[in-house]
Coordinates of C-alpha atoms in Angstrom, one line a residue:
X536 CA 0.0 0.0 0.0
X537 CA 1.3 3.4 -1.0
X538 CA 2.1 6.0 1.7
X539 CA 0.2 9.3 1.8
X540 CA 3.4 11.0 0.7
X541 CA 3.7 8.8 -2.3
X542 CA 0.0 9.4 -3.2
X543 CA 0.4 13.1 -3.0
X544 CA 3.5 12.9 -5.2
X545 CA 1.6 10.9 -7.8
X546 CA -1.3 13.3 -7.6
X547 CA 1.0 16.3 -8.3
X548 CA 2.5 14.4 -11.3
X549 CA -0.9 13.6 -12.7
X550 CA -2.0 17.2 -12.3
X551 CA 1.2 18.6 -13.9
X552 CA 0.7 16.2 -16.8
X553 CA -3.0 17.3 -17.1
X554 CA -2.0 21.0 -17.3
X555 CA 0.7 20.3 -19.8
X556 CA -1.9 18.4 -21.9
X557 CA -4.2 21.3 -21.7
X558 CA -1.6 23.8 -22.9
X559 CA -0.4 21.5 -25.6
X560 CA -4.1 21.0 -26.8
X561 CA -4.7 24.8 -27.0
X562 CA -1.4 25.4 -28.7
X563 CA -2.2 22.8 -31.4
X564 CA -5.4 24.7 -32.1
X565 CA -3.6 28.0 -32.1
X566 CA -0.7 26.9 -34.3
X567 CA -2.7 25.4 -37.1
X568 CA -5.5 27.9 -37.6
X569 CA -5.1 30.4 -40.4
X570 CA -5.1 34.1 -39.4
X571 CA -8.7 35.4 -39.2
X572 CA -10.4 32.1 -39.6
X573 CA -11.7 32.0 -35.9
X574 CA -14.7 34.2 -35.3
X575 CA -13.9 37.9 -36.0
X576 CA -10.3 37.5 -35.1
X577 CA -9.1 40.0 -37.8
X578 CA -11.2 42.8 -36.3
X579 CA -10.2 41.9 -32.8
X580 CA -6.6 41.8 -33.8
X581 CA -6.8 45.3 -35.1
X582 CA -6.8 46.6 -31.5
X583 CA -3.9 44.4 -30.5
X584 CA -2.0 45.6 -33.5
X585 CA -2.7 49.3 -32.8
X586 CA -1.4 48.9 -29.3
X587 CA 1.7 47.1 -30.5
X588 CA 2.5 49.7 -33.1
X589 CA 1.6 52.9 -31.1
X590 CA 2.2 51.9 -27.6
X591 CA -1.1 53.4 -26.3
X592 CA -4.8 52.5 -26.1
X593 CA -6.9 53.5 -29.0
X594 CA -10.1 55.6 -29.1
X595 CA -13.0 53.4 -30.1
X596 CA -13.7 55.4 -33.2
X597 CA -10.1 55.5 -34.5
X598 CA -10.3 54.7 -38.2
X599 CA -7.4 52.2 -38.0
X600 CA -9.5 49.7 -35.9
X601 CA -13.1 50.4 -37.4
X602 CA -14.8 47.1 -38.2
X603 CA -15.3 46.8 -41.9
X604 CA -19.0 47.0 -42.8
X605 CA -20.4 47.1 -39.2
X606 CA -18.6 50.3 -38.2
X607 CA -17.5 51.1 -34.6
X608 CA -14.8 48.9 -33.1
X609 CA -13.9 46.4 -30.3
X610 CA -12.0 49.2 -28.4
X611 CA -15.3 50.5 -27.1
X612 CA -15.6 47.3 -25.0
X613 CA -13.2 46.2 -22.1
X614 CA -9.9 45.3 -23.8
X615 CA -7.7 44.1 -21.0
X616 CA -6.8 40.9 -23.0
X617 CA -5.9 43.0 -26.0
X618 CA -3.8 45.3 -23.8
X619 CA -1.7 42.4 -22.6
X620 CA -1.4 40.9 -26.0
X621 CA -0.6 44.3 -27.6
X622 CA 2.3 45.2 -25.2
X623 CA 3.7 41.7 -25.3
X624 CA 3.8 41.9 -29.1
X625 CA 5.4 45.4 -28.8
X626 CA 8.2 43.8 -26.7
X627 CA 8.6 40.7 -29.0
X628 CA 8.7 43.0 -32.0
X629 CA 12.1 44.3 -30.6
X630 CA 13.6 41.0 -31.6
X631 CA 11.6 39.7 -34.5
X632 CA 9.1 41.0 -37.1
X633 CA 8.0 37.5 -38.1
X634 CA 4.2 37.9 -38.3
X635 CA 3.5 34.3 -37.5
X636 CA 5.5 34.5 -34.3
X637 CA 3.7 37.7 -33.3
X638 CA 0.3 36.1 -34.0
X639 CA 1.1 32.9 -32.2
X640 CA 2.4 34.9 -29.2
X641 CA -0.9 36.9 -29.0
X642 CA -2.9 33.6 -29.2
X643 CA -0.8 32.0 -26.5
X644 CA -1.8 34.7 -24.0
X645 CA -5.3 33.2 -24.2
X646 CA -3.7 29.7 -24.0
X647 CA -2.3 30.8 -20.6
X648 CA -5.8 31.8 -19.6
X649 CA -7.1 28.4 -20.6
X650 CA -4.5 26.6 -18.4
X651 CA -5.4 28.9 -15.5
X652 CA -9.0 28.2 -16.1
X653 CA -8.3 24.4 -15.9
X654 CA -6.4 25.0 -12.6
X655 CA -9.4 26.7 -11.0
X656 CA -11.8 24.2 -12.4
X657 CA -9.7 21.4 -10.9
X658 CA -9.7 23.1 -7.6
X659 CA -13.4 23.6 -7.7
X660 CA -13.8 19.9 -8.3
X661 CA -11.8 19.1 -5.3
X662 CA -13.8 21.5 -3.2
X663 CA -17.1 19.8 -4.1
X664 CA -16.4 16.0 -4.3
X665 CA -14.3 13.6 -2.3
X666 CA -14.2 11.0 -5.1
X667 CA -11.3 11.3 -7.4
X668 CA -13.5 9.9 -10.2
X669 CA -16.1 12.6 -9.8
X670 CA -13.4 15.2 -9.5
X671 CA -11.7 14.3 -12.8
X672 CA -15.1 13.7 -14.5
X673 CA -16.1 17.2 -13.8
X674 CA -12.7 18.6 -14.6
X675 CA -12.5 16.8 -18.0
X676 CA -16.1 17.6 -18.9
X677 CA -15.5 21.3 -18.5
X678 CA -11.9 21.6 -19.8
X679 CA -11.9 19.2 -22.7
X680 CA -15.3 20.2 -24.2
X681 CA -13.8 20.9 -27.7
X682 CA -15.4 24.4 -27.9
X683 CA -13.7 25.4 -24.6
X684 CA -10.3 24.4 -25.9
X685 CA -11.0 26.3 -29.1
X686 CA -12.1 29.5 -27.4
X687 CA -8.7 29.8 -25.8
X688 CA -6.8 29.4 -29.0
X689 CA -7.3 32.7 -30.8
X690 CA -7.6 36.4 -30.2
X691 CA -10.6 37.3 -28.2
X692 CA -11.9 38.4 -24.8
X693 CA -14.0 35.3 -24.3
X694 CA -11.1 33.4 -22.9
X695 CA -10.5 35.8 -20.0
X696 CA -14.3 35.8 -19.4
X697 CA -14.1 32.0 -19.0
X698 CA -11.2 32.3 -16.6
X699 CA -13.0 34.9 -14.5
X700 CA -16.0 32.5 -14.1
X701 CA -13.8 29.7 -13.0
X702 CA -12.0 32.0 -10.5
X703 CA -15.3 33.4 -9.1
X704 CA -16.9 29.9 -8.7
X705 CA -13.9 28.5 -6.8
X706 CA -13.6 31.7 -4.7
X707 CA -17.2 31.4 -3.6
X708 CA -16.9 27.7 -2.8
X709 CA -13.9 28.3 -0.6
X710 CA -15.3 31.4 1.0
X711 CA -18.5 29.5 2.0
X712 CA -16.2 27.1 4.0
X713 CA -13.8 29.6 5.4
X714 CA -16.2 32.5 6.1
X715 CA -14.6 34.7 3.5
X716 CA -11.0 34.8 4.7
X717 CA -8.7 37.6 3.4
X718 CA -7.2 35.6 0.6
X719 CA -10.7 34.3 -0.5
X720 CA -11.9 38.0 -0.6
X721 CA -8.9 38.9 -2.8
X722 CA -9.5 35.9 -5.1
X723 CA -13.1 36.7 -5.5
X724 CA -12.3 40.4 -6.2
X725 CA -9.7 39.2 -8.8
X726 CA -12.3 37.1 -10.5
X727 CA -14.7 40.1 -10.6
X728 CA -12.0 42.3 -12.0
X729 CA -11.2 39.9 -14.8
X730 CA -14.8 39.5 -15.6
X731 CA -15.6 43.2 -15.6
X732 CA -12.6 43.9 -18.0
X733 CA -13.4 41.0 -20.4
X734 CA -16.9 40.5 -21.7
X735 CA -20.2 42.0 -21.0
X736 CA -22.1 38.7 -21.7
X737 CA -20.5 37.1 -18.6
X738 CA -21.5 39.9 -16.1
X739 CA -24.3 37.9 -14.8
X740 CA -21.7 35.9 -12.7
X741 CA -20.9 39.2 -10.9
X742 CA -24.5 39.6 -9.9
X743 CA -24.6 36.0 -8.7
X744 CA -21.4 36.4 -6.7
X745 CA -22.8 39.5 -4.9
X746 CA -26.1 37.8 -4.0
X747 CA -24.3 34.7 -2.8
X748 CA -22.0 36.9 -0.6
X749 CA -24.8 38.7 0.9
X750 CA -26.7 35.6 1.6
X751 CA -23.7 34.2 3.7
X752 CA -24.4 36.9 6.3
X753 CA -28.2 36.5 6.5
X754 CA -29.5 34.0 9.0
X755 CA -33.2 33.5 9.8
X756 CA -33.9 37.0 8.7
X757 CA -31.0 38.5 10.8
X758 CA -28.1 40.2 9.1
X759 CA -24.5 40.2 10.4
X760 CA -23.8 43.8 9.4
X761 CA -20.3 44.1 10.8
X762 CA -18.5 41.2 8.9
X763 CA -20.7 41.8 5.8
X764 CA -19.8 45.4 5.5
X765 CA -16.1 44.9 6.5
X766 CA -15.5 42.2 4.0
X767 CA -17.8 43.6 1.4
X768 CA -16.0 47.0 1.5
X769 CA -12.7 45.2 1.3
X770 CA -13.7 43.3 -1.8
X771 CA -15.3 46.4 -3.4
X772 CA -12.1 48.5 -2.8
X773 CA -10.0 46.0 -4.7
X774 CA -12.5 45.7 -7.5
X775 CA -12.8 49.5 -7.9
X776 CA -9.1 49.8 -7.9
X777 CA -8.8 47.2 -10.5
X778 CA -11.5 48.4 -12.9
X779 CA -12.0 52.0 -12.0
X780 CA -9.4 53.2 -14.5
X781 CA -11.1 51.7 -17.5
X782 CA -14.6 53.2 -16.7
X783 CA -13.2 56.6 -15.7
X784 CA -11.3 56.5 -19.1
X785 CA -14.5 55.8 -20.9
X786 CA -16.3 58.6 -19.1
X787 CA -13.7 61.1 -20.2
X788 CA -13.5 60.0 -23.7
X789 CA -17.1 59.4 -24.4
X790 CA -18.8 62.3 -22.5
X791 CA -19.7 60.4 -19.3
X792 CA -20.7 57.1 -21.0
X793 CA -18.7 54.8 -18.7
X794 CA -19.8 51.6 -20.4
X795 CA -19.3 53.2 -23.9
X796 CA -22.4 51.5 -25.2
X797 CA -24.0 54.7 -26.5
X798 CA -20.7 55.9 -27.9
X799 CA -20.3 52.6 -29.8
X800 CA -23.8 52.9 -31.3
X801 CA -23.2 56.4 -32.4
X802 CA -19.9 55.5 -34.0
X803 CA -21.6 52.6 -35.8
X804 CA -24.4 54.9 -37.2
X805 CA -21.6 57.1 -38.7
X806 CA -19.3 54.3 -40.1
X807 CA -21.5 51.3 -40.9
X808 CA -22.6 50.4 -44.4
X809 CA -26.3 50.7 -45.2
X810 CA -26.9 46.9 -45.0
X811 CA -25.4 46.7 -41.5
X812 CA -26.4 50.2 -40.3
X813 CA -28.2 50.1 -36.8
X814 CA -31.2 52.0 -38.2
X815 CA -31.6 50.0 -41.4
X816 CA -30.3 46.6 -40.6
X817 CA -33.0 43.9 -41.0
X818 CA -33.5 41.9 -37.8
X819 CA -36.1 39.4 -36.7
X820 CA -37.5 42.0 -34.4
X821 CA -37.9 45.0 -36.8
X822 CA -39.1 42.7 -39.6
X823 CA -42.1 41.6 -37.4
X824 CA -41.0 37.9 -37.0
X825 CA -41.6 36.3 -33.7
X826 CA -39.0 35.0 -31.2
X827 CA -40.2 31.5 -31.9
X828 CA -39.5 32.0 -35.6
X829 CA -35.8 32.7 -34.8
X830 CA -35.5 29.9 -32.2
X831 CA -37.0 27.1 -34.3
X832 CA -37.6 28.4 -37.8
X833 CA -34.1 29.7 -38.2
X834 CA -32.5 26.7 -36.3
X835 CA -31.1 29.0 -33.7
X836 CA -31.3 26.4 -30.9
X837 CA -29.6 23.7 -33.0
X838 CA -26.8 26.0 -34.3
X839 CA -26.1 27.4 -30.8
X840 CA -26.1 23.8 -29.4
X841 CA -23.7 22.6 -32.0
X842 CA -21.3 25.4 -31.6
X843 CA -21.4 25.1 -27.8
X844 CA -20.1 21.6 -28.2
X845 CA -17.7 21.9 -31.2
X846 CA -17.6 24.2 -34.2
X847 CA -14.2 25.5 -35.4
X848 CA -12.7 28.0 -37.7
X849 CA -15.3 30.6 -39.0
X850 CA -18.0 28.3 -37.5
X851 CA -17.9 26.2 -40.6
X852 CA -15.9 23.2 -39.4
X853 CA -18.1 20.8 -37.5
X854 CA -16.8 17.6 -35.7
X855 CA -18.4 14.1 -36.2
X856 CA -22.1 14.1 -35.9
X857 CA -22.1 11.2 -33.3
X858 CA -20.1 13.5 -31.0
X859 CA -23.1 15.9 -31.0
X860 CA -25.5 13.1 -30.4
X861 CA -23.5 11.7 -27.4
X862 CA -23.2 15.0 -25.8
X863 CA -26.9 15.8 -26.1
X864 CA -28.0 12.4 -24.9
X865 CA -25.5 12.3 -22.0
X866 CA -26.4 15.9 -20.8
X867 CA -30.1 15.2 -21.0
X868 CA -29.7 11.9 -19.1
X869 CA -27.4 13.3 -16.4
X870 CA -29.3 16.5 -16.0
X871 CA -32.6 14.6 -15.6
X872 CA -30.9 12.4 -13.0
X873 CA -29.6 15.3 -11.1
X874 CA -33.1 17.0 -11.0
X875 CA -35.3 13.9 -10.6
X876 CA -33.5 11.4 -8.5
X877 CA -34.4 12.1 -4.8
X878 CA -32.0 11.5 -1.9
X879 CA -33.8 8.4 -0.8
X880 CA -33.0 6.6 -4.1
X881 CA -29.2 6.9 -4.0
X882 CA -26.6 6.0 -1.5
X883 CA -25.3 9.3 0.0
X884 CA -24.3 8.2 3.5
X885 CA -20.9 8.6 5.1
X886 CA -19.8 5.1 3.8
X887 CA -20.4 6.0 0.2
X888 CA -17.4 7.1 -2.0
X889 CA -19.9 9.2 -4.1
X890 CA -20.9 11.7 -1.5
X891 CA -19.8 15.4 -1.6
X892 CA -17.5 16.9 0.8
X893 CA -20.3 17.8 3.0
X894 CA -23.5 15.8 2.7
X895 CA -24.9 16.4 6.2
X896 CA -26.0 20.0 6.2
X897 CA -28.1 22.0 8.7
X898 CA -31.3 23.5 7.6
X899 CA -29.7 27.0 7.2
X900 CA -26.9 25.5 5.2
X901 CA -29.3 23.7 2.9
X902 CA -31.2 26.9 2.4
X903 CA -28.0 28.7 1.6
X904 CA -26.9 26.0 -0.8
X905 CA -30.3 26.2 -2.6
X906 CA -30.1 29.9 -2.8
X907 CA -26.5 29.7 -4.3
X908 CA -27.8 27.2 -6.9
X909 CA -30.6 29.6 -7.7
X910 CA -28.1 32.4 -8.2
X911 CA -26.1 30.2 -10.6
X912 CA -29.3 29.5 -12.4
X913 CA -30.0 33.2 -12.6
X914 CA -26.5 33.8 -14.0
X915 CA -27.2 31.1 -16.7
X916 CA -30.5 32.6 -17.6
X917 CA -29.0 36.1 -17.9
X918 CA -26.3 34.9 -20.2
X919 CA -28.6 32.9 -22.4
X920 CA -31.2 35.8 -22.4
X921 CA -28.6 38.3 -23.5
X922 CA -27.4 36.0 -26.4
X923 CA -31.0 35.5 -27.5
X924 CA -31.9 39.2 -27.2
X925 CA -28.8 40.1 -29.2
X926 CA -29.6 37.8 -32.1
X927 CA -33.2 38.7 -32.1
X928 CA -33.0 42.5 -31.9
X929 CA -29.6 43.4 -33.3
X930 CA -27.6 40.8 -35.3
X931 CA -28.5 37.2 -35.8
X932 CA -25.4 35.4 -34.3
X933 CA -26.3 31.7 -33.3
X934 CA -22.9 31.1 -31.7
X935 CA -22.4 28.9 -28.7
X936 CA -19.5 31.0 -27.5
X937 CA -22.0 33.6 -26.4
X938 CA -23.4 31.3 -23.8
X939 CA -20.1 29.4 -23.1
X940 CA -19.6 31.3 -19.7
X941 CA -22.4 29.0 -18.2
X942 CA -20.2 25.9 -18.8
X943 CA -19.1 25.5 -15.2
X944 CA -22.5 25.7 -13.4
X945 CA -24.0 23.6 -16.3
X946 CA -21.4 20.8 -15.9
X947 CA -21.9 20.9 -12.2
X948 CA -25.5 19.9 -12.8
X949 CA -24.3 17.2 -15.2
X950 CA -21.7 15.8 -12.8
X951 CA -24.2 15.9 -10.0
X952 CA -26.4 13.7 -12.1
X953 CA -23.7 11.3 -12.7
X954 CA -22.9 11.2 -8.9
X955 CA -26.5 10.3 -8.2
X956 CA -26.5 7.6 -10.8
X957 CA -23.4 6.1 -9.3
X958 CA -24.9 6.3 -5.8
X959 CA -28.0 4.7 -7.1
X960 CA -25.9 1.8 -8.5
X961 CA -24.3 1.3 -5.1
X962 CA -27.7 1.3 -3.4
X963 CA -29.3 -1.1 -5.8
X964 CA -26.4 -3.6 -5.5
X965 CA -26.3 -3.3 -1.7
X966 CA -30.0 -4.1 -1.6
X967 CA -29.5 -7.0 -4.0
X968 CA -26.6 -8.2 -1.8
X969 CA -28.9 -8.4 1.3
X970 CA -31.7 -10.1 -0.6
X971 CA -32.2 -13.6 -1.9
X972 CA -30.6 -12.5 -5.2
X973 CA -27.3 -11.8 -3.5
X974 CA -27.3 -15.3 -2.1
X975 CA -27.6 -16.8 -5.5
X976 CA -24.9 -14.6 -7.3
X977 CA -21.6 -13.2 -6.0
X978 CA -22.0 -10.5 -8.6
X979 CA -24.5 -8.5 -6.7
X980 CA -22.4 -6.9 -4.0
X981 CA -22.0 -3.3 -2.9
X982 CA -18.4 -3.5 -3.9
X983 CA -19.3 -4.3 -7.4
X984 CA -21.9 -1.6 -7.5
X985 CA -19.2 0.9 -6.5
X986 CA -17.0 -0.5 -9.2
X987 CA -19.6 -0.1 -11.8
X988 CA -20.0 3.6 -10.9
X989 CA -16.3 4.1 -11.3
X990 CA -16.3 2.3 -14.7
X991 CA -19.1 4.6 -15.7
X992 CA -17.0 7.7 -14.7
X993 CA -14.0 6.3 -16.6
X994 CA -16.0 5.5 -19.6
X995 CA -17.4 9.0 -19.9
X996 CA -14.0 10.5 -19.4
X997 CA -12.6 8.1 -22.1
X998 CA -15.3 9.1 -24.6
X999 CA -14.8 12.8 -23.9
X1000 CA -11.1 12.5 -24.5
X1001 CA -11.6 10.4 -27.6
X1002 CA -14.1 13.0 -28.9
X1003 CA -11.7 15.8 -28.3
X1004 CA -8.8 13.9 -29.9
X1005 CA -11.0 13.3 -33.0
X1006 CA -12.0 16.9 -33.1
X1007 CA -8.4 18.1 -33.0
X1008 CA -6.6 15.5 -35.1
X1009 CA -9.1 14.4 -37.6
X1010 CA -11.5 17.4 -37.9
X1011 CA -9.3 20.5 -37.4
X1012 CA -6.0 19.3 -38.7
X1013 CA -7.7 17.4 -41.5
X1014 CA -9.4 20.5 -42.7
X1015 CA -6.3 22.6 -42.8
X1016 CA -4.0 20.0 -44.1
X1017 CA -6.2 19.6 -47.2
X1018 CA -5.6 23.2 -48.1
X1019 CA -1.8 24.0 -48.2
X1020 CA -2.5 27.8 -48.5
X1021 CA -4.4 27.7 -45.2
X1022 CA -2.0 25.3 -43.5
X1023 CA 1.1 27.5 -44.0
X1024 CA 2.6 28.5 -40.7
X1025 CA 3.6 31.8 -42.1
X1026 CA 0.4 33.5 -43.2
X1027 CA 1.0 36.5 -45.6
X1028 CA -2.4 38.0 -44.6
X1029 CA -1.0 38.9 -41.2
X1030 CA 1.4 41.3 -42.8
X1031 CA -1.5 43.6 -43.7
X1032 CA -2.2 44.2 -39.9
X1033 CA 1.3 45.3 -39.0

């Protein structure tokens, strides 16, 4: 039997190998994709290139970064990712002018975000479950969803938004256990800063975090004002210090418009072509078509679902159809199990390897947990609602990346379903073992029920990794290798940006 020290050493090696695999996977995506193939990368890269060449942040209406056709630019939105990439390229440009090296360096900033996200997802899994099988199942489901790896492989702000959600989720879980220690408050504030300076679509997680924080200090209608104000003000001070500069800058540049939403709309009205002009653009809303027409008639739900799982390049490179079928069936089955299997039908006692870190909760703790889950549901609904509203009223964009920030809470629901199924297997086999059936067959034992649950987890993990490998090596690499002009590592189109 291995000693605790040896087990810890093996765990560290396994995790180091996991993070290396995550980085290598994202890098494979980043290295092979032609410049501008990923969604709107060319227009996003304009901001990075501007910072690289000029060494300063651009005004949103600067002609050098205006989006062709649509008008306005990505510089009106939070651009912390582009700032990091731009100044990194400015430094690298001192040593090389190779455009491919510069593009790959910019993309690898997001690759680092992807690895950091994987780290916080892994820590979140450890915080929730005792079973290593459930921990790795949740981690692999989140990290190696093909679209999640893809989102970290090109120039965008979605990658930082995904990282911010993982930081906030982990910080909230830890803080519920530690009563918001100083380092947890700092971590939570850091996640909120990253979210606020990344992508508006993910802002729902900030609202959820605030509500969960407040609920921690409310007990039976009584509010613990002293710790709530002390720690709340501490978190708020860090957040304001981290994001204040951006919104103050917006207020100065855009006549008090700190979010720059009105400024962006006005710029688009002045620079967009007629077909894409905000006042003349044809949308589902202004053409009198119903929301159901968009959701079902235009296959919006199907397209978003597919691109939430795996849709690469300019959203024209799908993976194998059976992968979509598997994910949909698995998610439906596991989510149903999570919502419908009551505690009495699955083994969740202290002797079960499938229980969570803390199964026995007081009434107030159960209420707080239910409220936290409700807040996460609210975050998911806000994110999905914003994506649907944007496509219906502004620009039809059935892209899964707009709702990808809900990945972690959604996969928690799925993993919870698998947990209940595994617990149910254990309970069924335990009941069979104690019945006449158990006396007739040695197969029906509690030990074998647990083993079946572990095999189920390993089987799901194996299929997810196989699906990802197919998506990378067969789908993506196959697509680009068939076209030598796209597969060239040195893409001449990049030269036009510098």
